[in-house]
Short mmCIF file of N, CA and C in Angstrom, two decimals:
data_model
loop_
_atom_site.label_atom_id
_atom_site.label_comp_id
_atom_site.label_asym_id
_atom_site.label_seq_id
_atom_site.Cartn_x
_atom_site.Cartn_y
_atom_site.Cartn_z
N MET A 1 -39.60 34.78 17.63
CA MET A 1 -40.83 35.40 18.17
C MET A 1 -41.46 35.65 16.89
N SER A 2 -42.98 35.14 17.10
CA SER A 2 -43.77 35.34 15.61
C SER A 2 -44.67 36.49 16.24
N ILE A 3 -44.86 37.23 15.19
CA ILE A 3 -46.10 38.22 15.04
C ILE A 3 -47.31 37.62 14.89
N VAL A 4 -48.14 38.02 15.88
CA VAL A 4 -49.53 37.57 15.60
C VAL A 4 -50.45 38.38 14.83
N MET A 5 -51.05 38.30 13.68
CA MET A 5 -51.70 39.22 12.91
C MET A 5 -53.03 38.99 13.06
N PRO A 6 -53.97 40.16 13.31
CA PRO A 6 -55.44 39.89 13.51
C PRO A 6 -55.94 39.20 12.55
N ALA A 7 -57.12 38.66 12.75
CA ALA A 7 -57.88 38.00 11.72
C ALA A 7 -58.40 39.26 10.67
N PRO A 8 -58.71 38.64 9.54
CA PRO A 8 -59.29 39.77 8.52
C PRO A 8 -60.53 40.51 9.02
N ALA A 9 -61.41 39.74 9.78
CA ALA A 9 -62.61 40.55 10.14
C ALA A 9 -62.30 41.57 11.37
N GLU A 10 -61.31 41.36 12.11
CA GLU A 10 -60.91 42.04 13.23
C GLU A 10 -60.10 43.61 12.66
N ARG A 11 -60.82 44.52 12.80
CA ARG A 11 -60.10 45.69 12.53
C ARG A 11 -59.32 46.23 13.75
N VAL A 12 -57.89 46.93 13.50
CA VAL A 12 -57.28 47.27 14.63
C VAL A 12 -57.66 48.99 14.80
N LEU A 13 -57.83 49.60 13.54
CA LEU A 13 -57.84 50.89 13.35
C LEU A 13 -58.74 51.30 12.22
N TYR A 14 -59.71 52.18 12.49
CA TYR A 14 -60.56 52.65 11.52
C TYR A 14 -60.46 54.12 10.97
N ARG A 15 -60.77 54.07 9.58
CA ARG A 15 -60.52 55.51 9.01
C ARG A 15 -61.87 56.23 9.73
N PRO A 16 -61.84 57.49 9.76
CA PRO A 16 -63.02 58.28 10.27
C PRO A 16 -64.44 58.06 9.65
N GLU A 17 -64.27 57.68 7.86
CA GLU A 17 -65.30 57.36 7.31
C GLU A 17 -66.12 56.03 7.82
N GLU A 18 -65.11 54.99 8.01
CA GLU A 18 -65.54 53.73 8.85
C GLU A 18 -66.16 53.88 10.13
N ALA A 19 -65.47 54.87 10.81
CA ALA A 19 -66.10 54.99 12.13
C ALA A 19 -67.51 55.60 12.10
N ALA A 20 -67.72 56.39 11.18
CA ALA A 20 -68.90 57.24 10.88
C ALA A 20 -70.04 56.00 10.69
N MET A 21 -69.55 54.95 9.62
CA MET A 21 -70.51 54.08 9.16
C MET A 21 -70.92 52.97 10.60
N ALA A 22 -69.75 52.59 11.30
CA ALA A 22 -70.00 51.91 12.65
C ALA A 22 -71.00 52.44 13.35
N LEU A 23 -70.77 53.78 13.61
CA LEU A 23 -71.82 54.67 14.73
C LEU A 23 -73.03 55.15 13.93
N GLY A 24 -73.00 54.87 12.89
CA GLY A 24 -74.43 55.28 12.06
C GLY A 24 -74.73 56.82 12.02
N ILE A 25 -73.33 57.57 11.89
CA ILE A 25 -73.61 58.98 11.95
C ILE A 25 -72.92 59.52 10.63
N GLY A 26 -72.74 60.84 10.21
CA GLY A 26 -72.24 61.24 9.36
C GLY A 26 -70.70 61.57 9.46
N ARG A 27 -70.11 61.42 8.22
CA ARG A 27 -68.55 61.68 8.40
C ARG A 27 -68.13 63.07 8.88
N SER A 28 -69.06 64.29 8.59
CA SER A 28 -68.63 65.39 9.46
C SER A 28 -68.95 65.76 10.78
N LEU A 29 -69.95 64.94 11.07
CA LEU A 29 -70.16 64.61 12.65
C LEU A 29 -69.01 64.10 13.39
N VAL A 30 -68.21 62.94 12.66
CA VAL A 30 -67.15 62.42 13.48
C VAL A 30 -65.96 63.36 13.35
N TYR A 31 -65.90 64.21 12.40
CA TYR A 31 -64.80 65.21 12.41
C TYR A 31 -65.01 66.35 13.29
N GLU A 32 -66.21 66.62 13.67
CA GLU A 32 -66.53 67.45 14.63
C GLU A 32 -66.34 67.01 15.92
N GLU A 33 -66.61 65.78 15.97
CA GLU A 33 -66.40 65.25 17.45
C GLU A 33 -64.96 64.97 17.85
N ILE A 34 -64.39 64.67 16.67
CA ILE A 34 -62.63 64.76 16.95
C ILE A 34 -62.23 65.87 17.21
N ARG A 35 -62.46 67.03 16.42
CA ARG A 35 -62.17 68.49 16.83
C ARG A 35 -62.40 68.63 18.13
N LEU A 36 -63.54 68.48 18.60
CA LEU A 36 -64.05 68.88 20.24
C LEU A 36 -63.36 67.85 21.11
N GLY A 37 -62.53 66.99 20.66
CA GLY A 37 -62.05 66.28 21.62
C GLY A 37 -62.86 64.87 22.25
N ARG A 38 -64.06 64.92 21.76
CA ARG A 38 -65.12 63.87 22.17
C ARG A 38 -64.67 62.46 21.89
N LEU A 39 -64.12 62.36 20.56
CA LEU A 39 -63.72 61.15 20.02
C LEU A 39 -62.28 61.08 19.67
N ARG A 40 -61.66 60.30 20.52
CA ARG A 40 -60.20 60.41 20.44
C ARG A 40 -59.61 59.73 19.11
N THR A 41 -58.49 59.83 18.72
CA THR A 41 -57.80 59.38 17.61
C THR A 41 -56.45 59.04 17.68
N VAL A 42 -55.72 58.37 16.82
CA VAL A 42 -54.26 58.12 16.89
C VAL A 42 -53.96 58.64 15.51
N ARG A 43 -52.43 59.06 15.51
CA ARG A 43 -52.18 59.73 14.16
C ARG A 43 -50.98 58.88 13.88
N ILE A 44 -51.10 58.59 12.39
CA ILE A 44 -49.89 57.96 11.71
C ILE A 44 -49.88 58.85 10.63
N GLY A 45 -48.69 59.47 10.48
CA GLY A 45 -48.20 60.33 9.72
C GLY A 45 -49.18 61.60 9.79
N ARG A 46 -49.77 61.63 8.65
CA ARG A 46 -50.83 62.78 8.55
C ARG A 46 -52.33 62.40 8.75
N ARG A 47 -52.38 60.83 8.77
CA ARG A 47 -53.71 60.35 8.88
C ARG A 47 -54.30 60.37 10.34
N ARG A 48 -55.66 60.25 10.57
CA ARG A 48 -56.23 60.20 11.77
C ARG A 48 -57.12 58.75 11.64
N LEU A 49 -56.52 57.92 12.71
CA LEU A 49 -57.44 56.67 12.53
C LEU A 49 -57.89 56.36 14.16
N ILE A 50 -58.96 55.75 14.34
CA ILE A 50 -59.69 55.51 15.57
C ILE A 50 -59.65 53.91 15.85
N PRO A 51 -59.03 53.67 16.84
CA PRO A 51 -58.79 52.35 17.46
C PRO A 51 -60.57 52.04 17.95
N PRO A 52 -60.77 50.75 17.88
CA PRO A 52 -62.17 50.37 18.23
C PRO A 52 -62.62 50.58 19.88
N GLU A 53 -61.43 50.76 20.56
CA GLU A 53 -61.85 51.12 22.17
C GLU A 53 -62.07 52.68 22.22
N TYR A 54 -61.62 53.57 21.27
CA TYR A 54 -61.73 54.91 21.21
C TYR A 54 -63.41 55.05 20.65
N ILE A 55 -63.93 54.14 20.05
CA ILE A 55 -65.31 54.32 19.46
C ILE A 55 -66.12 53.58 20.82
N ALA A 56 -65.63 52.62 21.26
CA ALA A 56 -66.49 52.06 22.63
C ALA A 56 -66.63 53.23 23.76
N GLN A 57 -65.55 53.97 23.94
CA GLN A 57 -65.47 55.14 25.04
C GLN A 57 -66.31 56.04 24.45
N TYR A 58 -66.46 56.54 23.12
CA TYR A 58 -67.28 57.71 22.81
C TYR A 58 -68.78 57.14 22.91
N VAL A 59 -68.92 55.79 22.50
CA VAL A 59 -70.55 55.40 22.91
C VAL A 59 -70.65 55.48 24.28
N GLU A 60 -69.94 55.02 25.08
CA GLU A 60 -70.13 55.21 26.78
C GLU A 60 -70.31 56.65 27.18
N LEU A 61 -69.55 57.65 26.46
CA LEU A 61 -69.69 58.95 26.85
C LEU A 61 -71.03 59.46 26.29
N LEU A 62 -71.57 59.18 25.14
CA LEU A 62 -73.09 59.47 24.67
C LEU A 62 -74.21 58.87 25.64
N LYS A 63 -73.85 57.49 26.07
CA LYS A 63 -74.84 56.95 26.98
C LYS A 63 -74.97 57.98 28.41
N GLY A 64 -73.69 58.07 28.78
CA GLY A 64 -73.47 58.99 30.19
C GLY A 64 -74.15 60.15 30.23
N GLU A 65 -74.23 61.01 28.94
CA GLU A 65 -74.74 62.38 28.61
C GLU A 65 -76.22 62.03 28.65
N THR A 66 -76.79 60.83 27.96
CA THR A 66 -78.34 60.79 27.97
C THR A 66 -78.80 60.37 29.36
N GLU A 67 -78.06 59.49 30.18
CA GLU A 67 -78.38 59.34 31.34
C GLU A 67 -78.45 60.75 32.28
N ALA A 68 -77.56 61.46 32.18
CA ALA A 68 -77.55 62.52 33.14
C ALA A 68 -78.61 63.55 32.64
N ALA A 69 -79.09 63.66 31.28
CA ALA A 69 -80.08 64.42 30.85
C ALA A 69 -81.29 63.96 31.31
N ALA A 70 -81.39 62.56 31.57
CA ALA A 70 -82.58 62.05 32.05
C ALA A 70 -83.37 62.44 33.30
#
């Protein structure tokens, strides 16, 4: 059985700073959204990391809030 490694361009987990850059928001806002439970994370030891699907879910949450407010 061989292990399939992702291509170098494919990220499996993002640090909060990297997620902030991908979302175009500040690092402190990412941590605030994590604290509020709006942006989910996984933990590895003491580190918080964000899978790409959680970033996509967060974007969908924002889109839903925008549509509901309109």
